[in-house]
Amino acid sequence: MDVVKLRMQTSTLSMSHVVKDALRTKGLRDLYVGLSASLLRQITYTTTRLGVYQSLLDFIESEHLDRPNYVAFIGIGMLSGIIGSFIGTPADLAMVKMITDSKLPPAQQRNYRNAIVALLDIRRSEGIVALWRGAMPTMGRAAIVNGIQLSTYSSTKILLKDTGYFQEDVFLQFISSMFSGFVMSTISLPVDAAKTRIMHWSEPYKPPGLFGMILKIIKSEKMIALWRGFLPYYSRAGPNTILTMISVEQLQQFYLKYFG
Protein backbone atom coordinates (compact mmCIF):
# COMPACT_ATOMS: atom_id res chain seq x y z
CA MET A 1 0.00 0.00 0.00
CA ASP A 2 2.92 2.37 0.65
CA VAL A 3 4.28 1.64 -2.83
CA VAL A 4 0.91 2.32 -4.46
CA LYS A 5 0.31 5.47 -2.41
CA LEU A 6 3.74 6.99 -3.12
CA ARG A 7 3.51 6.29 -6.85
CA MET A 8 0.04 7.80 -7.00
CA GLN A 9 1.31 10.90 -5.17
CA THR A 10 4.17 11.37 -7.64
CA SER A 11 2.05 10.82 -10.75
CA THR A 12 -1.52 11.21 -12.01
CA LEU A 13 -2.23 7.49 -12.19
CA SER A 14 -5.13 5.82 -10.41
CA MET A 15 -4.69 3.02 -7.91
CA SER A 16 -5.63 0.32 -10.44
CA HIS A 17 -3.22 1.72 -13.03
CA VAL A 18 -0.34 1.78 -10.54
CA VAL A 19 -0.97 -1.84 -9.53
CA LYS A 20 -1.37 -3.03 -13.14
CA ASP A 21 1.77 -1.19 -14.23
CA ALA A 22 3.79 -2.75 -11.41
CA LEU A 23 2.53 -6.27 -12.11
CA ARG A 24 3.07 -5.88 -15.85
CA THR A 25 6.65 -4.59 -15.66
CA LYS A 26 8.30 -6.44 -12.77
CA GLY A 27 5.61 -8.61 -11.23
CA LEU A 28 4.45 -8.87 -7.63
CA ARG A 29 7.92 -8.15 -6.20
CA ASP A 30 7.68 -4.59 -7.56
CA LEU A 31 4.93 -3.91 -5.01
CA TYR A 32 7.39 -4.78 -2.23
CA VAL A 33 10.29 -2.65 -3.43
CA GLY A 34 11.60 -0.59 -0.53
CA LEU A 35 10.48 -3.15 2.06
CA SER A 36 13.82 -3.02 3.87
CA ALA A 37 13.53 0.77 4.16
CA SER A 38 9.94 0.47 5.35
CA LEU A 39 10.99 -1.98 8.06
CA LEU A 40 13.90 0.24 9.08
CA ARG A 41 11.52 3.19 9.31
CA GLN A 42 9.24 1.26 11.66
CA ILE A 43 12.19 0.18 13.80
CA THR A 44 13.42 3.76 14.20
CA TYR A 45 10.32 5.95 13.92
CA THR A 46 7.50 3.86 15.37
CA THR A 47 9.35 2.48 18.38
CA THR A 48 10.53 5.98 19.32
CA ARG A 49 7.16 7.71 18.98
CA LEU A 50 5.27 5.04 20.89
CA GLY A 51 7.93 4.81 23.58
CA VAL A 52 8.00 8.58 24.13
CA TYR A 53 4.19 8.79 24.13
CA GLN A 54 3.76 6.04 26.71
CA SER A 55 6.60 7.43 28.85
CA LEU A 56 4.95 10.84 28.96
CA LEU A 57 1.61 9.30 29.91
CA ASP A 58 3.30 7.25 32.63
CA PHE A 59 4.98 10.41 33.94
CA ILE A 60 1.63 12.20 34.16
CA GLU A 61 0.10 9.27 36.04
CA SER A 62 3.08 8.90 38.39
CA GLU A 63 2.87 12.59 39.30
CA HIS A 64 -0.83 12.15 40.08
CA LEU A 65 -1.82 14.88 37.66
CA ASP A 66 -5.34 15.20 36.29
CA ARG A 67 -6.33 12.83 33.52
CA PRO A 68 -5.26 14.46 30.23
CA ASN A 69 -7.99 15.96 28.07
CA TYR A 70 -8.07 15.67 24.29
CA VAL A 71 -5.93 18.78 23.79
CA ALA A 72 -3.29 17.43 26.18
CA PHE A 73 -3.32 14.06 24.40
CA ILE A 74 -2.78 15.88 21.09
CA GLY A 75 0.18 17.80 22.53
CA ILE A 76 1.82 14.64 23.87
CA GLY A 77 1.21 12.83 20.59
CA MET A 78 2.65 15.69 18.52
CA LEU A 79 5.81 15.88 20.63
CA SER A 80 6.26 12.10 20.36
CA GLY A 81 5.79 12.22 16.59
CA ILE A 82 8.31 15.03 16.12
CA ILE A 83 11.00 13.19 18.07
CA GLY A 84 10.32 9.87 16.36
CA SER A 85 10.18 11.35 12.86
CA PHE A 86 13.50 13.16 13.23
CA ILE A 87 15.13 9.84 14.08
CA GLY A 88 13.27 8.02 11.29
CA THR A 89 13.69 10.58 8.46
CA PRO A 90 16.74 8.86 6.83
CA ALA A 91 14.84 5.58 6.56
CA ASP A 92 11.78 7.44 5.25
CA LEU A 93 13.92 9.15 2.61
CA ALA A 94 15.43 5.82 1.55
CA MET A 95 11.93 4.32 1.26
CA VAL A 96 10.69 7.15 -0.99
CA LYS A 97 13.76 6.93 -3.23
CA MET A 98 13.57 3.15 -3.56
CA ILE A 99 9.86 3.12 -4.37
CA THR A 100 9.98 5.95 -6.91
CA ASP A 101 13.33 4.94 -8.46
CA SER A 102 11.82 2.88 -11.27
CA LYS A 103 9.84 5.87 -12.54
CA LEU A 104 12.96 7.97 -13.11
CA PRO A 105 14.83 8.05 -16.46
CA PRO A 106 17.16 5.02 -16.74
CA ALA A 107 20.27 7.20 -16.39
CA GLN A 108 19.03 8.51 -13.02
CA GLN A 109 17.93 5.18 -11.53
CA ARG A 110 19.99 3.90 -8.58
CA ASN A 111 18.55 0.38 -8.21
CA TYR A 112 19.37 0.19 -4.51
CA ARG A 113 19.53 -3.37 -3.17
CA ASN A 114 18.37 -2.39 0.32
CA ALA A 115 17.93 0.57 2.65
CA ILE A 116 21.48 0.51 4.02
CA VAL A 117 22.95 0.72 0.51
CA ALA A 118 20.61 3.63 -0.24
CA LEU A 119 21.61 5.52 2.90
CA LEU A 120 25.33 4.98 2.31
CA ASP A 121 25.02 6.14 -1.31
CA ILE A 122 23.11 9.29 -0.32
CA ARG A 123 25.69 10.07 2.36
CA ARG A 124 28.59 9.53 -0.03
CA SER A 125 27.18 11.49 -2.97
CA GLU A 126 25.28 14.26 -1.20
CA GLY A 127 26.65 14.44 2.33
CA ILE A 128 25.30 13.31 5.69
CA VAL A 129 22.96 16.30 5.98
CA ALA A 130 21.12 15.08 2.87
CA LEU A 131 19.87 12.10 4.88
CA TRP A 132 17.54 14.54 6.63
CA ARG A 133 16.19 16.10 3.43
CA GLY A 134 12.51 16.66 4.00
CA ALA A 135 12.95 16.43 7.77
CA MET A 136 10.81 19.50 8.46
CA PRO A 137 7.78 18.36 6.42
CA THR A 138 8.28 14.85 7.79
CA MET A 139 8.24 16.19 11.34
CA GLY A 140 5.22 18.33 10.49
CA ARG A 141 3.41 15.31 9.11
CA ALA A 142 4.40 13.21 12.11
CA ALA A 143 3.16 15.87 14.51
CA ILE A 144 -0.25 15.80 12.83
CA VAL A 145 -0.35 12.01 12.40
CA ASN A 146 0.65 11.20 15.96
CA GLY A 147 -1.22 14.08 17.52
CA ILE A 148 -4.44 12.88 15.88
CA GLN A 149 -3.81 9.12 15.91
CA LEU A 150 -2.60 8.66 19.48
CA SER A 151 -4.86 11.29 21.03
CA THR A 152 -7.95 9.96 19.22
CA TYR A 153 -7.08 6.42 20.27
CA SER A 154 -6.59 7.31 23.95
CA SER A 155 -9.63 9.62 24.08
CA THR A 156 -11.91 7.13 22.31
CA LYS A 157 -10.92 4.42 24.78
CA ILE A 158 -11.72 6.71 27.72
CA LEU A 159 -15.06 7.81 26.25
CA LEU A 160 -16.14 4.25 25.50
CA LYS A 161 -15.12 2.99 28.94
CA ASP A 162 -16.98 5.88 30.59
CA THR A 163 -20.22 4.67 28.98
CA GLY A 164 -20.03 1.53 31.13
CA TYR A 165 -20.54 -0.78 28.16
CA PHE A 166 -16.86 -1.40 27.46
CA GLN A 167 -13.94 -2.65 29.46
CA GLU A 168 -10.21 -2.74 28.79
CA ASP A 169 -9.88 -5.62 26.33
CA VAL A 170 -8.90 -6.35 22.74
CA PHE A 171 -12.34 -5.41 21.38
CA LEU A 172 -12.13 -1.93 22.91
CA GLN A 173 -8.61 -1.52 21.55
CA PHE A 174 -9.79 -2.65 18.10
CA ILE A 175 -12.69 -0.16 17.93
CA SER A 176 -10.57 2.71 19.21
CA SER A 177 -7.67 2.07 16.85
CA MET A 178 -9.94 1.61 13.80
CA PHE A 179 -11.60 4.98 14.41
CA SER A 180 -8.24 6.57 15.16
CA GLY A 181 -6.75 5.32 11.89
CA PHE A 182 -9.61 6.76 9.83
CA VAL A 183 -9.47 10.20 11.45
CA MET A 184 -5.68 10.30 11.15
CA SER A 185 -5.70 9.29 7.47
CA THR A 186 -8.27 11.93 6.52
CA ILE A 187 -6.48 14.79 8.24
CA SER A 188 -2.84 13.88 7.53
CA LEU A 189 -2.90 12.79 3.86
CA PRO A 190 -2.44 16.32 2.39
CA VAL A 191 0.69 16.81 4.50
CA ASP A 192 1.91 13.33 3.54
CA ALA A 193 1.40 14.14 -0.15
CA ALA A 194 3.44 17.35 0.17
CA LYS A 195 6.20 15.53 2.08
CA THR A 196 6.44 12.86 -0.63
CA ARG A 197 6.71 15.48 -3.40
CA ILE A 198 9.53 17.26 -1.52
CA MET A 199 11.49 14.04 -0.97
CA HIS A 200 10.95 13.04 -4.62
CA TRP A 201 12.02 16.48 -5.88
CA SER A 202 14.43 16.25 -8.84
CA GLU A 203 14.46 19.82 -10.17
CA PRO A 204 17.77 21.75 -10.05
CA TYR A 205 16.27 24.44 -7.81
CA LYS A 206 15.26 24.06 -4.17
CA PRO A 207 11.75 22.64 -3.53
CA PRO A 208 9.19 24.78 -1.73
CA GLY A 209 8.46 24.20 1.94
CA LEU A 210 5.60 22.10 3.30
CA PHE A 211 2.86 24.71 2.92
CA GLY A 212 4.39 25.99 -0.30
CA MET A 213 4.19 22.50 -1.78
CA ILE A 214 0.58 22.14 -0.65
CA LEU A 215 -0.29 25.41 -2.40
CA LYS A 216 1.65 24.30 -5.49
CA ILE A 217 -0.36 21.06 -5.67
CA ILE A 218 -3.64 22.94 -5.24
CA LYS A 219 -2.79 25.48 -7.96
CA SER A 220 -1.58 22.93 -10.51
CA GLU A 221 -3.81 19.94 -9.78
CA LYS A 222 -6.77 21.24 -7.69
CA MET A 223 -7.38 20.60 -3.99
CA ILE A 224 -8.69 17.05 -4.48
CA ALA A 225 -5.16 16.02 -5.52
CA LEU A 226 -4.10 16.39 -1.87
CA TRP A 227 -6.18 13.30 -1.08
CA ARG A 228 -4.95 11.27 -4.06
CA GLY A 229 -4.08 7.82 -2.79
CA PHE A 230 -6.53 7.89 0.15
CA LEU A 231 -7.70 4.30 -0.40
CA PRO A 232 -4.22 2.73 -0.31
CA TYR A 233 -3.25 5.16 2.46
CA TYR A 234 -6.11 4.10 4.74
CA SER A 235 -5.82 0.48 3.61
CA ARG A 236 -2.33 0.60 5.06
CA ALA A 237 -2.89 3.02 7.97
CA GLY A 238 -6.08 1.35 9.24
CA PRO A 239 -4.70 -2.19 9.72
CA ASN A 240 -1.33 -0.74 10.74
CA THR A 241 -2.93 1.32 13.51
CA ILE A 242 -5.05 -1.61 14.69
CA LEU A 243 -2.16 -4.09 14.77
CA THR A 244 0.26 -1.58 16.29
CA MET A 245 -1.97 -0.34 19.11
CA ILE A 246 -3.32 -3.78 20.05
CA SER A 247 0.21 -5.22 20.01
CA VAL A 248 1.54 -2.38 22.17
CA GLU A 249 -1.30 -2.73 24.66
CA GLN A 250 -0.97 -6.51 24.92
CA LEU A 251 2.84 -6.44 25.17
CA GLN A 252 2.64 -3.77 27.85
CA GLN A 253 0.18 -5.84 29.87
CA PHE A 254 2.41 -8.89 29.46
CA TYR A 255 5.45 -6.92 30.60
CA LEU A 256 3.70 -5.43 33.64
CA LYS A 257 2.31 -8.84 34.63
CA TYR A 258 5.59 -10.72 34.49
CA PHE A 259 8.34 -8.11 34.78
CA GLY A 260 6.81 -4.82 35.98
mmCIF file of C-alpha atoms in Angstrom:
data_model
loop_
_atom_site.group_PDB
_atom_site.id
_atom_site.type_symbol
_atom_site.label_atom_id
_atom_site.label_comp_id
_atom_site.label_asym_id
_atom_site.label_seq_id
_atom_site.Cartn_x
_atom_site.Cartn_y
_atom_site.Cartn_z
ATOM 1 C CA MET A 1 0.000 0.000 0.000
ATOM 2 C CA ASP A 2 2.919 2.367 0.651
ATOM 3 C CA VAL A 3 4.284 1.644 -2.828
ATOM 4 C CA VAL A 4 0.913 2.322 -4.460
ATOM 5 C CA LYS A 5 0.311 5.466 -2.407
ATOM 6 C CA LEU A 6 3.736 6.988 -3.117
ATOM 7 C CA ARG A 7 3.514 6.295 -6.854
ATOM 8 C CA MET A 8 0.036 7.803 -6.996
ATOM 9 C CA GLN A 9 1.307 10.901 -5.172
ATOM 10 C CA THR A 10 4.172 11.371 -7.641
ATOM 11 C CA SER A 11 2.046 10.824 -10.750
ATOM 12 C CA THR A 12 -1.515 11.213 -12.006
ATOM 13 C CA LEU A 13 -2.226 7.486 -12.186
ATOM 14 C CA SER A 14 -5.128 5.818 -10.412
ATOM 15 C CA MET A 15 -4.689 3.016 -7.907
ATOM 16 C CA SER A 16 -5.632 0.323 -10.439
ATOM 17 C CA HIS A 17 -3.216 1.720 -13.034
ATOM 18 C CA VAL A 18 -0.340 1.777 -10.544
ATOM 19 C CA VAL A 19 -0.973 -1.844 -9.534
ATOM 20 C CA LYS A 20 -1.368 -3.025 -13.143
ATOM 21 C CA ASP A 21 1.772 -1.191 -14.225
ATOM 22 C CA ALA A 22 3.793 -2.749 -11.405
ATOM 23 C CA LEU A 23 2.532 -6.271 -12.113
ATOM 24 C CA ARG A 24 3.066 -5.876 -15.851
ATOM 25 C CA THR A 25 6.648 -4.595 -15.662
ATOM 26 C CA LYS A 26 8.302 -6.439 -12.773
ATOM 27 C CA GLY A 27 5.613 -8.608 -11.226
ATOM 28 C CA LEU A 28 4.452 -8.875 -7.627
ATOM 29 C CA ARG A 29 7.919 -8.147 -6.201
ATOM 30 C CA ASP A 30 7.685 -4.588 -7.556
ATOM 31 C CA LEU A 31 4.927 -3.912 -5.013
ATOM 32 C CA TYR A 32 7.392 -4.783 -2.235
ATOM 33 C CA VAL A 33 10.287 -2.649 -3.429
ATOM 34 C CA GLY A 34 11.603 -0.592 -0.527
ATOM 35 C CA LEU A 35 10.483 -3.153 2.060
ATOM 36 C CA SER A 36 13.823 -3.019 3.875
ATOM 37 C CA ALA A 37 13.532 0.774 4.161
ATOM 38 C CA SER A 38 9.941 0.471 5.351
ATOM 39 C CA LEU A 39 10.986 -1.984 8.065
ATOM 40 C CA LEU A 40 13.901 0.239 9.079
ATOM 41 C CA ARG A 41 11.517 3.189 9.306
ATOM 42 C CA GLN A 42 9.242 1.260 11.655
ATOM 43 C CA ILE A 43 12.191 0.182 13.804
ATOM 44 C CA THR A 44 13.421 3.761 14.196
ATOM 45 C CA TYR A 45 10.321 5.948 13.923
ATOM 46 C CA THR A 46 7.497 3.861 15.367
ATOM 47 C CA THR A 47 9.347 2.482 18.378
ATOM 48 C CA THR A 48 10.526 5.985 19.320
ATOM 49 C CA ARG A 49 7.159 7.711 18.980
ATOM 50 C CA LEU A 50 5.266 5.037 20.895
ATOM 51 C CA GLY A 51 7.932 4.814 23.580
ATOM 52 C CA VAL A 52 8.001 8.582 24.127
ATOM 53 C CA TYR A 53 4.190 8.789 24.131
ATOM 54 C CA GLN A 54 3.763 6.041 26.709
ATOM 55 C CA SER A 55 6.601 7.426 28.845
ATOM 56 C CA LEU A 56 4.947 10.840 28.957
ATOM 57 C CA LEU A 57 1.608 9.297 29.911
ATOM 58 C CA ASP A 58 3.303 7.247 32.631
ATOM 59 C CA PHE A 59 4.977 10.413 33.937
ATOM 60 C CA ILE A 60 1.632 12.202 34.163
ATOM 61 C CA GLU A 61 0.104 9.272 36.036
ATOM 62 C CA SER A 62 3.079 8.903 38.386
ATOM 63 C CA GLU A 63 2.869 12.590 39.303
ATOM 64 C CA HIS A 64 -0.832 12.151 40.077
ATOM 65 C CA LEU A 65 -1.817 14.882 37.659
ATOM 66 C CA ASP A 66 -5.339 15.199 36.294
ATOM 67 C CA ARG A 67 -6.333 12.832 33.517
ATOM 68 C CA PRO A 68 -5.256 14.459 30.228
ATOM 69 C CA ASN A 69 -7.993 15.959 28.072
ATOM 70 C CA TYR A 70 -8.073 15.668 24.289
ATOM 71 C CA VAL A 71 -5.932 18.777 23.790
ATOM 72 C CA ALA A 72 -3.289 17.434 26.181
ATOM 73 C CA PHE A 73 -3.323 14.065 24.404
ATOM 74 C CA ILE A 74 -2.778 15.881 21.089
ATOM 75 C CA GLY A 75 0.176 17.797 22.531
ATOM 76 C CA ILE A 76 1.818 14.640 23.873
ATOM 77 C CA GLY A 77 1.210 12.829 20.588
ATOM 78 C CA MET A 78 2.651 15.694 18.523
ATOM 79 C CA LEU A 79 5.813 15.876 20.625
ATOM 80 C CA SER A 80 6.258 12.104 20.365
ATOM 81 C CA GLY A 81 5.793 12.225 16.593
ATOM 82 C CA ILE A 82 8.308 15.030 16.121
ATOM 83 C CA ILE A 83 11.002 13.194 18.073
ATOM 84 C CA GLY A 84 10.317 9.874 16.356
ATOM 85 C CA SER A 85 10.182 11.351 12.858
ATOM 86 C CA PHE A 86 13.497 13.160 13.225
ATOM 87 C CA ILE A 87 15.132 9.836 14.077
ATOM 88 C CA GLY A 88 13.275 8.020 11.293
ATOM 89 C CA THR A 89 13.694 10.581 8.465
ATOM 90 C CA PRO A 90 16.738 8.863 6.831
ATOM 91 C CA ALA A 91 14.838 5.578 6.555
ATOM 92 C CA ASP A 92 11.782 7.443 5.253
ATOM 93 C CA LEU A 93 13.921 9.151 2.615
ATOM 94 C CA ALA A 94 15.426 5.820 1.547
ATOM 95 C CA MET A 95 11.931 4.321 1.256
ATOM 96 C CA VAL A 96 10.687 7.146 -0.989
ATOM 97 C CA LYS A 97 13.758 6.934 -3.227
ATOM 98 C CA MET A 98 13.573 3.147 -3.558
ATOM 99 C CA ILE A 99 9.856 3.121 -4.366
ATOM 100 C CA THR A 100 9.976 5.952 -6.912
ATOM 101 C CA ASP A 101 13.331 4.935 -8.458
ATOM 102 C CA SER A 102 11.819 2.882 -11.269
ATOM 103 C CA LYS A 103 9.837 5.871 -12.535
ATOM 104 C CA LEU A 104 12.962 7.971 -13.110
ATOM 105 C CA PRO A 105 14.830 8.050 -16.458
ATOM 106 C CA PRO A 106 17.158 5.016 -16.741
ATOM 107 C CA ALA A 107 20.271 7.202 -16.389
ATOM 108 C CA GLN A 108 19.029 8.515 -13.023
ATOM 109 C CA GLN A 109 17.935 5.179 -11.533
ATOM 110 C CA ARG A 110 19.993 3.896 -8.582
ATOM 111 C CA ASN A 111 18.546 0.380 -8.208
ATOM 112 C CA TYR A 112 19.365 0.193 -4.507
ATOM 113 C CA ARG A 113 19.528 -3.370 -3.168
ATOM 114 C CA ASN A 114 18.370 -2.385 0.323
ATOM 115 C CA ALA A 115 17.930 0.570 2.653
ATOM 116 C CA ILE A 116 21.485 0.508 4.020
ATOM 117 C CA VAL A 117 22.954 0.717 0.507
ATOM 118 C CA ALA A 118 20.614 3.626 -0.240
ATOM 119 C CA LEU A 119 21.611 5.517 2.905
ATOM 120 C CA LEU A 120 25.326 4.977 2.309
ATOM 121 C CA ASP A 121 25.019 6.137 -1.310
ATOM 122 C CA ILE A 122 23.111 9.295 -0.323
ATOM 123 C CA ARG A 123 25.687 10.067 2.360
ATOM 124 C CA ARG A 124 28.588 9.529 -0.030
ATOM 125 C CA SER A 125 27.177 11.485 -2.969
ATOM 126 C CA GLU A 126 25.276 14.264 -1.199
ATOM 127 C CA GLY A 127 26.652 14.438 2.332
ATOM 128 C CA ILE A 128 25.299 13.313 5.692
ATOM 129 C CA VAL A 129 22.961 16.301 5.983
ATOM 130 C CA ALA A 130 21.125 15.085 2.870
ATOM 131 C CA LEU A 131 19.869 12.103 4.880
ATOM 132 C CA TRP A 132 17.540 14.537 6.625
ATOM 133 C CA ARG A 133 16.188 16.095 3.427
ATOM 134 C CA GLY A 134 12.512 16.659 3.996
ATOM 135 C CA ALA A 135 12.949 16.425 7.773
ATOM 136 C CA MET A 136 10.811 19.500 8.458
ATOM 137 C CA PRO A 137 7.776 18.360 6.421
ATOM 138 C CA THR A 138 8.279 14.848 7.792
ATOM 139 C CA MET A 139 8.238 16.187 11.341
ATOM 140 C CA GLY A 140 5.222 18.334 10.495
ATOM 141 C CA ARG A 141 3.406 15.310 9.113
ATOM 142 C CA ALA A 142 4.403 13.207 12.114
ATOM 143 C CA ALA A 143 3.156 15.871 14.515
ATOM 144 C CA ILE A 144 -0.251 15.796 12.826
ATOM 145 C CA VAL A 145 -0.348 12.013 12.395
ATOM 146 C CA ASN A 146 0.646 11.203 15.959
ATOM 147 C CA GLY A 147 -1.219 14.085 17.518
ATOM 148 C CA ILE A 148 -4.436 12.883 15.880
ATOM 149 C CA GLN A 149 -3.809 9.124 15.907
ATOM 150 C CA LEU A 150 -2.601 8.655 19.479
ATOM 151 C CA SER A 151 -4.865 11.292 21.033
ATOM 152 C CA THR A 152 -7.949 9.957 19.223
ATOM 153 C CA TYR A 153 -7.077 6.418 20.271
ATOM 154 C CA SER A 154 -6.593 7.315 23.947
ATOM 155 C CA SER A 155 -9.631 9.619 24.079
ATOM 156 C CA THR A 156 -11.906 7.130 22.306
ATOM 157 C CA LYS A 157 -10.921 4.420 24.780
ATOM 158 C CA ILE A 158 -11.722 6.712 27.716
ATOM 159 C CA LEU A 159 -15.062 7.812 26.245
ATOM 160 C CA LEU A 160 -16.143 4.247 25.500
ATOM 161 C CA LYS A 161 -15.115 2.990 28.944
ATOM 162 C CA ASP A 162 -16.978 5.875 30.586
ATOM 163 C CA THR A 163 -20.215 4.666 28.976
ATOM 164 C CA GLY A 164 -20.032 1.534 31.129
ATOM 165 C CA TYR A 165 -20.537 -0.778 28.157
ATOM 166 C CA PHE A 166 -16.856 -1.403 27.457
ATOM 167 C CA GLN A 167 -13.940 -2.646 29.464
ATOM 168 C CA GLU A 168 -10.206 -2.743 28.793
ATOM 169 C CA ASP A 169 -9.877 -5.618 26.327
ATOM 170 C CA VAL A 170 -8.897 -6.346 22.743
ATOM 171 C CA PHE A 171 -12.341 -5.409 21.382
ATOM 172 C CA LEU A 172 -12.133 -1.927 22.907
ATOM 173 C CA GLN A 173 -8.613 -1.517 21.553
ATOM 174 C CA PHE A 174 -9.786 -2.645 18.097
ATOM 175 C CA ILE A 175 -12.691 -0.165 17.932
ATOM 176 C CA SER A 176 -10.568 2.711 19.213
ATOM 177 C CA SER A 177 -7.670 2.068 16.848
ATOM 178 C CA MET A 178 -9.936 1.610 13.804
ATOM 179 C CA PHE A 179 -11.598 4.975 14.408
ATOM 180 C CA SER A 180 -8.244 6.572 15.164
ATOM 181 C CA GLY A 181 -6.748 5.315 11.891
ATOM 182 C CA PHE A 182 -9.607 6.757 9.831
ATOM 183 C CA VAL A 183 -9.468 10.201 11.454
ATOM 184 C CA MET A 184 -5.681 10.304 11.152
ATOM 185 C CA SER A 185 -5.703 9.289 7.474
ATOM 186 C CA THR A 186 -8.266 11.928 6.515
ATOM 187 C CA ILE A 187 -6.478 14.792 8.242
ATOM 188 C CA SER A 188 -2.843 13.883 7.533
ATOM 189 C CA LEU A 189 -2.903 12.789 3.863
ATOM 190 C CA PRO A 190 -2.439 16.321 2.393
ATOM 191 C CA VAL A 191 0.695 16.806 4.499
ATOM 192 C CA ASP A 192 1.911 13.333 3.539
ATOM 193 C CA ALA A 193 1.402 14.143 -0.149
ATOM 194 C CA ALA A 194 3.444 17.347 0.173
ATOM 195 C CA LYS A 195 6.203 15.535 2.083
ATOM 196 C CA THR A 196 6.436 12.864 -0.634
ATOM 197 C CA ARG A 197 6.711 15.479 -3.402
ATOM 198 C CA ILE A 198 9.528 17.262 -1.523
ATOM 199 C CA MET A 199 11.486 14.040 -0.967
ATOM 200 C CA HIS A 200 10.949 13.037 -4.617
ATOM 201 C CA TRP A 201 12.024 16.477 -5.881
ATOM 202 C CA SER A 202 14.427 16.246 -8.835
ATOM 203 C CA GLU A 203 14.457 19.823 -10.174
ATOM 204 C CA PRO A 204 17.766 21.747 -10.054
ATOM 205 C CA TYR A 205 16.268 24.439 -7.810
ATOM 206 C CA LYS A 206 15.257 24.058 -4.172
ATOM 207 C CA PRO A 207 11.753 22.639 -3.534
ATOM 208 C CA PRO A 208 9.192 24.780 -1.726
ATOM 209 C CA GLY A 209 8.462 24.198 1.935
ATOM 210 C CA LEU A 210 5.600 22.105 3.298
ATOM 211 C CA PHE A 211 2.863 24.709 2.923
ATOM 212 C CA GLY A 212 4.387 25.995 -0.302
ATOM 213 C CA MET A 213 4.190 22.504 -1.776
ATOM 214 C CA ILE A 214 0.577 22.139 -0.645
ATOM 215 C CA LEU A 215 -0.289 25.408 -2.397
ATOM 216 C CA LYS A 216 1.649 24.302 -5.494
ATOM 217 C CA ILE A 217 -0.357 21.059 -5.668
ATOM 218 C CA ILE A 218 -3.644 22.941 -5.236
ATOM 219 C CA LYS A 219 -2.788 25.479 -7.960
ATOM 220 C CA SER A 220 -1.578 22.935 -10.507
ATOM 221 C CA GLU A 221 -3.812 19.944 -9.778
ATOM 222 C CA LYS A 222 -6.765 21.241 -7.689
ATOM 223 C CA MET A 223 -7.376 20.599 -3.987
ATOM 224 C CA ILE A 224 -8.690 17.051 -4.479
ATOM 225 C CA ALA A 225 -5.159 16.015 -5.516
ATOM 226 C CA LEU A 226 -4.102 16.392 -1.866
ATOM 227 C CA TRP A 227 -6.177 13.297 -1.081
ATOM 228 C CA ARG A 228 -4.950 11.270 -4.062
ATOM 229 C CA GLY A 229 -4.077 7.817 -2.787
ATOM 230 C CA PHE A 230 -6.531 7.891 0.150
ATOM 231 C CA LEU A 231 -7.702 4.305 -0.403
ATOM 232 C CA PRO A 232 -4.217 2.730 -0.305
ATOM 233 C CA TYR A 233 -3.253 5.165 2.463
ATOM 234 C CA TYR A 234 -6.105 4.101 4.738
ATOM 235 C CA SER A 235 -5.824 0.479 3.607
ATOM 236 C CA ARG A 236 -2.329 0.600 5.059
ATOM 237 C CA ALA A 237 -2.893 3.024 7.970
ATOM 238 C CA GLY A 238 -6.078 1.352 9.242
ATOM 239 C CA PRO A 239 -4.704 -2.186 9.724
ATOM 240 C CA ASN A 240 -1.331 -0.745 10.738
ATOM 241 C CA THR A 241 -2.933 1.323 13.513
ATOM 242 C CA ILE A 242 -5.053 -1.608 14.685
ATOM 243 C CA LEU A 243 -2.157 -4.093 14.772
ATOM 244 C CA THR A 244 0.258 -1.582 16.290
ATOM 245 C CA MET A 245 -1.970 -0.343 19.111
ATOM 246 C CA ILE A 246 -3.320 -3.781 20.049
ATOM 247 C CA SER A 247 0.213 -5.220 20.014
ATOM 248 C CA VAL A 248 1.538 -2.379 22.165
ATOM 249 C CA GLU A 249 -1.300 -2.733 24.665
ATOM 250 C CA GLN A 250 -0.969 -6.511 24.917
ATOM 251 C CA LEU A 251 2.836 -6.440 25.172
ATOM 252 C CA GLN A 252 2.645 -3.770 27.850
ATOM 253 C CA GLN A 253 0.176 -5.837 29.873
ATOM 254 C CA PHE A 254 2.411 -8.886 29.462
ATOM 255 C CA TYR A 255 5.448 -6.919 30.599
ATOM 256 C CA LEU A 256 3.696 -5.432 33.644
ATOM 257 C CA LYS A 257 2.315 -8.841 34.626
ATOM 258 C CA TYR A 258 5.586 -10.723 34.493
ATOM 259 C CA PHE A 259 8.337 -8.105 34.776
ATOM 260 C CA GLY A 260 6.809 -4.822 35.984
#
